[in-house]
Amino acid sequence: MQRRDWITIGVTLGEMGRVTNWWIGDWLRYGNTQWGEKYAEASRITGFDTKTLRNFVYVASHFELSRRRSQLTWSHHAELTALNLEAQDHWLNRAIQDRLSVADLRIELRAALHDAHASLQSHRNGTPPQDLEHDTVVICPACGVRVPVSLSQATADLNPARSLADD
């Protein structure tokens, strides 16, 4: 084998590895639609445990084929499943533009969540948000008030109490 062939094979394997989780998630979604939940059977067929298979399906169900970014990994998309569609698209585009690794994307999301939490704390303390020219909101889990947050902090539809507890 020549080095050029070895490189070509490596590129192909890398491309296949980036889409395998999608393929399995979509395959299992189809099977579940056609024949009911088949996680145990799919586990025997694929060798993946049922928790992993459920994760594949969960992420695949949150990103239809037309919204998936081929420049990003399945893991990039998995990080964004809790966000609304607008926020997901914002972060997917940002990850591509800024060439964010999954770890970098996670850090940026946490920073945005921290900023959104600070806005909520400000709201709870009776301080109104500074800038009302926002294009998304975070809902206060204590009282249900909608707190404006800029799209750069795009964490709308996250449950701040749940997300902060996960940290």
Coordinates of N, CA and C in Angstrom, one line a residue:
M1 N 0.9 -1.2 0.0 CA 0.0 0.0 0.0 C 0.9 1.2 0.0
Q2 N 0.5 2.2 -0.8 CA 1.2 3.4 -0.9 C 0.7 4.4 0.2
R3 N 1.5 5.4 0.5 CA 1.1 6.4 1.5 C -0.2 7.1 1.1
R4 N -0.3 7.4 -0.2 CA -1.4 8.1 -0.7 C -2.7 7.3 -0.5
D5 N -2.6 6.0 -0.7 CA -3.7 5.1 -0.5 C -4.1 5.0 1.0
W6 N -3.1 5.0 1.8 CA -3.3 5.0 3.3 C -4.1 6.2 3.7
I7 N -3.7 7.4 3.2 CA -4.3 8.7 3.5 C -5.7 8.7 3.0
T8 N -6.0 8.2 1.8 CA -7.3 8.1 1.3 C -8.2 7.3 2.1
I9 N -7.7 6.1 2.6 CA -8.5 5.3 3.4 C -8.8 6.0 4.8
G10 N -7.9 6.7 5.3 CA -8.1 7.4 6.6 C -9.1 8.5 6.4
V11 N -9.1 9.2 5.3 CA -10.1 10.3 5.1 C -11.5 9.6 5.0
T12 N -11.6 8.5 4.3 CA -12.9 7.8 4.1 C -13.4 7.3 5.5
L13 N -12.5 6.7 6.3 CA -12.9 6.3 7.6 C -13.4 7.4 8.5
G14 N -12.6 8.5 8.4 CA -13.0 9.7 9.2 C -14.4 10.2 8.8
E15 N -14.6 10.3 7.5 CA -16.0 10.7 7.0 C -17.1 9.8 7.5
M16 N -16.8 8.5 7.4 CA -17.8 7.5 7.8 C -18.0 7.6 9.3
G17 N -17.0 7.8 10.1 CA -17.1 7.9 11.5 C -18.0 9.1 12.0
R18 N -17.9 10.2 11.2 CA -18.7 11.4 11.5 C -20.2 11.2 11.2
V19 N -20.6 10.3 10.5 CA -22.0 10.1 10.1 C -22.6 8.8 10.7
T20 N -21.8 8.0 11.3 CA -22.4 6.7 11.7 C -23.4 6.9 12.8
N21 N -23.2 7.8 13.8 CA -24.2 8.0 14.8 C -25.5 8.5 14.2
W22 N -25.4 9.3 13.2 CA -26.7 9.8 12.5 C -27.4 8.6 11.8
W23 N -26.6 7.8 11.1 CA -27.2 6.7 10.4 C -27.9 5.7 11.4
I24 N -27.3 5.4 12.5 CA -27.9 4.5 13.4 C -29.1 5.2 14.1
G25 N -29.0 6.4 14.4 CA -30.2 7.1 15.0 C -31.4 7.2 14.0
D26 N -31.1 7.5 12.8 CA -32.2 7.5 11.8 C -32.7 6.1 11.5
W27 N -31.8 5.1 11.4 CA -32.3 3.7 11.2 C -33.2 3.3 12.3
L28 N -32.8 3.6 13.6 CA -33.6 3.2 14.7 C -34.9 4.0 14.8
R29 N -34.9 5.3 14.4 CA -36.1 6.1 14.4 C -37.1 5.4 13.4
Y30 N -36.6 5.0 12.3 CA -37.5 4.4 11.3 C -38.0 3.1 11.8
G31 N -37.2 2.3 12.4 CA -37.7 1.0 13.0 C -38.7 1.2 14.1
N32 N -38.5 2.2 14.9 CA -39.4 2.5 16.0 C -40.8 3.0 15.4
T33 N -40.7 3.7 14.3 CA -41.9 4.2 13.7 C -42.7 3.0 13.1
Q34 N -42.0 2.2 12.4 CA -42.6 1.0 11.7 C -43.1 -0.1 12.6
W35 N -42.3 -0.4 13.6 CA -42.6 -1.6 14.4 C -42.6 -1.4 15.9
G36 N -42.6 -0.1 16.4 CA -42.6 0.1 17.8 C -41.2 0.2 18.3
E37 N -41.0 0.5 19.6 CA -39.7 0.6 20.2 C -38.9 -0.7 20.0
K38 N -37.7 -0.6 19.5 CA -36.9 -1.8 19.2 C -35.5 -1.7 19.8
Y39 N -35.4 -1.0 20.9 CA -34.1 -0.7 21.5 C -33.3 -2.0 21.9
A40 N -34.0 -2.9 22.5 CA -33.3 -4.1 22.9 C -32.9 -4.9 21.7
E41 N -33.7 -5.0 20.7 CA -33.3 -5.7 19.5 C -32.2 -5.0 18.8
A42 N -32.3 -3.7 18.7 CA -31.3 -2.9 18.0 C -30.0 -3.0 18.7
S43 N -30.0 -3.2 20.0 CA -28.8 -3.3 20.8 C -28.1 -4.7 20.5
R44 N -28.9 -5.7 20.3 CA -28.3 -7.0 19.9 C -27.8 -6.9 18.5
I45 N -28.4 -6.2 17.6 CA -28.0 -6.1 16.2 C -26.7 -5.3 16.1
T46 N -26.7 -4.2 16.8 CA -25.6 -3.2 16.6 C -24.4 -3.4 17.5
G47 N -24.7 -4.0 18.7 CA -23.7 -4.1 19.7 C -23.6 -2.8 20.6
F48 N -24.4 -1.8 20.4 CA -24.5 -0.6 21.2 C -25.5 -0.9 22.4
D49 N -25.2 -0.3 23.5 CA -26.2 -0.5 24.6 C -27.4 0.4 24.3
T50 N -28.5 0.1 25.0 CA -29.7 0.8 24.7 C -29.7 2.3 25.1
K51 N -28.9 2.7 26.1 CA -28.8 4.1 26.4 C -28.1 4.8 25.3
T52 N -27.1 4.3 24.7 CA -26.4 4.9 23.6 C -27.3 5.0 22.4
L53 N -28.1 4.0 22.2 CA -29.0 4.0 21.0 C -30.1 5.1 21.3
R54 N -30.6 5.2 22.5 CA -31.6 6.2 22.8 C -31.0 7.6 22.6
N55 N -29.7 7.8 22.9 CA -29.0 9.0 22.7 C -28.9 9.3 21.2
F56 N -28.6 8.3 20.4 CA -28.5 8.5 18.9 C -29.9 9.0 18.4
V57 N -30.9 8.3 18.8 CA -32.3 8.7 18.4 C -32.7 10.1 18.8
Y58 N -32.3 10.4 20.1 CA -32.7 11.7 20.6 C -32.1 12.8 19.8
V59 N -30.8 12.7 19.5 CA -30.1 13.8 18.8 C -30.6 13.8 17.3
A60 N -30.8 12.6 16.7 CA -31.3 12.6 15.3 C -32.7 13.2 15.2
S61 N -33.5 13.0 16.3 CA -34.9 13.5 16.2 C -34.9 15.1 16.4
H62 N -33.8 15.6 17.0 CA -33.8 17.1 17.2 C -33.1 17.8 16.0
F63 N -32.6 17.1 15.1 CA -31.9 17.7 13.9 C -32.3 16.9 12.6
E64 N -33.3 17.4 12.0 CA -33.7 16.8 10.7 C -32.5 16.9 9.7
L65 N -32.5 16.1 8.7 CA -31.4 16.0 7.8 C -31.1 17.3 7.2
S66 N -32.0 18.2 6.9 CA -31.8 19.5 6.3 C -31.1 20.4 7.2
R67 N -31.1 20.2 8.5 CA -30.5 21.1 9.5 C -29.2 20.7 10.0
R68 N -28.8 19.5 9.6 CA -27.5 19.0 10.1 C -26.4 19.6 9.3
R69 N -25.3 19.9 10.0 CA -24.1 20.6 9.4 C -23.0 19.5 9.2
S70 N -22.8 19.3 7.9 CA -21.7 18.2 7.6 C -20.4 18.7 8.1
Q71 N -20.1 20.0 8.3 CA -18.8 20.4 8.7 C -18.6 20.2 10.2
L72 N -19.7 19.8 10.9 CA -19.6 19.6 12.3 C -19.9 18.1 12.7
T73 N -19.4 17.7 13.8 CA -19.6 16.3 14.2 C -21.0 16.2 14.9
W74 N -21.4 14.9 15.0 CA -22.6 14.6 15.7 C -22.6 15.1 17.1
S75 N -21.4 15.1 17.7 CA -21.3 15.6 19.1 C -21.5 17.1 19.2
H76 N -21.1 17.9 18.2 CA -21.5 19.3 18.2 C -23.0 19.4 18.3
H77 N -23.7 18.7 17.5 CA -25.2 18.7 17.4 C -25.7 18.3 18.8
A78 N -25.2 17.2 19.3 CA -25.7 16.7 20.6 C -25.6 17.7 21.7
E79 N -24.6 18.6 21.7 CA -24.5 19.6 22.7 C -25.6 20.6 22.6
L80 N -26.3 20.7 21.5 CA -27.3 21.8 21.3 C -28.8 21.3 21.3
T81 N -29.0 20.0 21.7 CA -30.4 19.5 21.6 C -31.3 20.2 22.5
A82 N -30.9 20.8 23.7 CA -31.8 21.4 24.6 C -32.2 22.8 24.2
L83 N -31.6 23.3 23.1 CA -31.9 24.7 22.7 C -33.1 24.7 21.7
N84 N -33.7 25.8 21.5 CA -34.8 25.9 20.5 C -34.1 26.0 19.1
L85 N -34.9 25.9 18.1 CA -34.3 25.8 16.7 C -33.5 27.0 16.3
E86 N -34.0 28.2 16.7 CA -33.2 29.4 16.3 C -31.9 29.4 17.0
A87 N -31.8 29.1 18.3 CA -30.6 29.0 19.0 C -29.7 27.9 18.5
Q88 N -30.2 26.8 18.2 CA -29.4 25.7 17.6 C -28.7 26.2 16.3
D89 N -29.5 26.8 15.5 CA -28.9 27.3 14.2 C -27.8 28.3 14.4
H90 N -28.1 29.2 15.4 CA -27.1 30.2 15.7 C -25.8 29.6 16.2
W91 N -25.9 28.6 17.1 CA -24.7 28.0 17.6 C -24.0 27.1 16.6
L92 N -24.8 26.4 15.7 CA -24.2 25.6 14.7 C -23.4 26.5 13.7
N93 N -24.0 27.6 13.3 CA -23.3 28.5 12.4 C -22.1 29.1 13.1
R94 N -22.2 29.4 14.4 CA -21.0 30.0 15.1 C -19.9 28.9 15.2
A95 N -20.3 27.7 15.5 CA -19.3 26.7 15.6 C -18.5 26.5 14.3
I96 N -19.2 26.6 13.2 CA -18.6 26.5 11.8 C -17.7 27.7 11.6
Q97 N -18.3 28.9 11.8 CA -17.6 30.2 11.6 C -16.3 30.3 12.4
D98 N -16.4 30.0 13.7 CA -15.3 30.1 14.6 C -14.5 28.8 14.8
R99 N -14.8 27.8 14.0 CA -14.1 26.5 14.1 C -14.0 26.0 15.5
L100 N -15.2 26.0 16.2 CA -15.2 25.6 17.6 C -15.1 24.0 17.7
S101 N -14.2 23.6 18.5 CA -14.3 22.1 18.8 C -15.5 21.9 19.7
V102 N -15.8 20.6 20.0 CA -16.9 20.3 20.9 C -16.7 20.9 22.2
A103 N -15.5 20.8 22.7 CA -15.1 21.3 24.0 C -15.3 22.8 24.1
D104 N -14.8 23.5 23.0 CA -14.9 25.0 22.9 C -16.4 25.4 22.9
L105 N -17.2 24.6 22.1 CA -18.6 24.9 22.0 C -19.3 24.8 23.4
R106 N -18.9 23.8 24.1 CA -19.5 23.5 25.5 C -19.1 24.7 26.4
I107 N -17.9 25.2 26.3 CA -17.4 26.3 27.1 C -18.2 27.6 26.7
E108 N -18.4 27.8 25.5 CA -19.1 29.0 25.0 C -20.6 28.9 25.5
L109 N -21.2 27.7 25.4 CA -22.6 27.6 25.8 C -22.7 27.8 27.3
R110 N -21.8 27.3 28.1 CA -21.8 27.5 29.5 C -21.6 29.0 29.9
A111 N -20.8 29.7 29.1 CA -20.6 31.1 29.4 C -21.9 31.9 29.0
A112 N -22.6 31.5 27.9 CA -23.9 32.1 27.6 C -24.9 31.8 28.6
L113 N -24.9 30.6 29.1 CA -25.9 30.2 30.2 C -25.6 31.0 31.5
H114 N -24.3 31.2 31.8 CA -24.0 32.0 32.9 C -24.5 33.4 32.8
D115 N -24.3 34.0 31.6 CA -24.8 35.3 31.4 C -26.3 35.4 31.5
A116 N -27.0 34.4 30.9 CA -28.5 34.3 31.1 C -28.9 34.2 32.5
H117 N -28.1 33.4 33.3 CA -28.4 33.2 34.7 C -28.2 34.5 35.4
A118 N -27.2 35.3 35.1 CA -27.0 36.6 35.7 C -28.2 37.5 35.4
S119 N -28.7 37.5 34.2 CA -29.9 38.3 33.9 C -31.1 37.9 34.7
L120 N -31.2 36.5 34.9 CA -32.3 36.1 35.8 C -32.1 36.5 37.2
Q121 N -30.9 36.4 37.7 CA -30.6 36.9 39.1 C -30.9 38.4 39.2
S122 N -30.5 39.1 38.2 CA -30.8 40.6 38.2 C -32.3 40.8 38.3
H123 N -33.1 40.0 37.5 CA -34.5 40.1 37.5 C -35.1 39.8 38.9
R124 N -34.6 38.7 39.5 CA -35.0 38.3 40.8 C -34.8 39.4 41.9
N125 N -33.7 40.1 41.7 CA -33.3 41.2 42.6 C -34.0 42.5 42.3
G126 N -34.9 42.5 41.3 CA -35.7 43.6 41.0 C -35.1 44.6 40.1
T127 N -33.9 44.3 39.5 CA -33.2 45.1 38.6 C -33.7 44.8 37.2
P128 N -34.3 45.7 36.5 CA -34.8 45.4 35.1 C -33.6 45.1 34.2
P129 N -33.8 44.3 33.1 CA -32.7 44.1 32.1 C -32.3 45.5 31.5
Q130 N -31.0 45.6 31.3 CA -30.5 46.8 30.7 C -30.9 47.1 29.3
D131 N -30.9 46.2 28.5 CA -31.1 46.4 27.0 C -32.3 45.6 26.6
L132 N -33.4 46.3 26.2 CA -34.6 45.6 25.8 C -34.6 45.3 24.3
E133 N -33.5 45.5 23.6 CA -33.4 45.2 22.1 C -32.8 43.8 22.0
H134 N -33.5 42.8 22.5 CA -33.1 41.4 22.5 C -33.9 40.7 21.5
D135 N -33.4 39.5 21.0 CA -34.2 38.8 20.1 C -34.5 37.4 20.6
T136 N -34.3 37.1 21.9 CA -34.8 35.8 22.5 C -34.9 36.1 24.0
V137 N -35.5 35.1 24.7 CA -35.7 35.3 26.1 C -35.4 34.0 26.9
V138 N -35.1 34.2 28.2 CA -35.0 33.0 29.1 C -36.2 33.2 30.0
I139 N -36.9 32.1 30.4 CA -38.0 32.2 31.2 C -37.6 31.9 32.7
C140 N -37.9 32.8 33.6 CA -37.6 32.6 35.0 C -38.3 31.4 35.5
P141 N -37.6 30.4 36.0 CA -38.3 29.2 36.5 C -39.0 29.5 37.8
A142 N -38.7 30.5 38.5 CA -39.4 30.8 39.8 C -40.7 31.5 39.6
C143 N -40.8 32.4 38.6 CA -42.1 33.2 38.5 C -42.6 33.2 37.1
G144 N -41.9 32.7 36.1 CA -42.4 32.6 34.8 C -42.2 33.8 33.9
V145 N -41.6 34.9 34.5 CA -41.3 36.1 33.8 C -40.3 35.8 32.7
R146 N -40.5 36.4 31.5 CA -39.6 36.3 30.4 C -38.6 37.4 30.4
V147 N -37.3 36.9 30.5 CA -36.2 37.9 30.6 C -35.5 37.9 29.3
P148 N -35.4 39.1 28.7 CA -34.7 39.2 27.4 C -33.2 38.9 27.5
V149 N -32.7 38.2 26.5 CA -31.3 37.8 26.4 C -30.9 38.0 25.0
S150 N -29.7 38.5 24.7 CA -29.3 38.7 23.4 C -29.0 37.4 22.7
L151 N -29.1 37.3 21.4 CA -28.9 36.1 20.7 C -27.5 35.5 20.8
S152 N -26.5 36.4 21.1 CA -25.2 35.9 21.4 C -25.1 35.1 22.6
Q153 N -26.2 35.2 23.5 CA -26.3 34.4 24.7 C -27.3 33.3 24.5
A154 N -27.5 33.0 23.2 CA -28.7 32.1 22.8 C -28.9 30.9 23.6
T155 N -29.6 31.0 24.8 CA -29.9 29.9 25.6 C -31.4 29.8 25.8
A156 N -32.2 30.4 24.9 CA -33.6 30.4 25.1 C -34.1 28.9 25.1
D157 N -35.1 28.7 25.9 CA -35.8 27.4 26.0 C -35.0 26.5 26.8
L158 N -33.9 26.9 27.4 CA -33.2 26.0 28.4 C -33.9 26.2 29.7
N159 N -33.9 25.2 30.5 CA -34.5 25.4 31.8 C -33.3 25.7 32.7
P160 N -33.1 27.0 33.0 CA -31.9 27.4 33.7 C -31.7 26.6 35.0
A161 N -32.7 26.3 35.7 CA -32.6 25.5 37.0 C -32.0 24.1 36.7
R162 N -32.5 23.5 35.7 CA -32.0 22.1 35.3 C -30.6 22.2 34.8
S163 N -30.3 23.2 33.9 CA -29.0 23.2 33.3 C -27.9 23.6 34.3
L164 N -28.2 24.5 35.3 CA -27.2 24.8 36.3 C -27.0 23.7 37.2
A165 N -28.0 22.9 37.5 CA -27.9 21.7 38.4 C -27.0 20.7 37.7
D166 N -26.9 20.7 36.4 CA -26.1 19.7 35.7 C -24.6 20.0 35.8
D167 N -24.3 21.3 36.1 CA -22.9 21.7 36.1 C -22.1 21.0 37.2

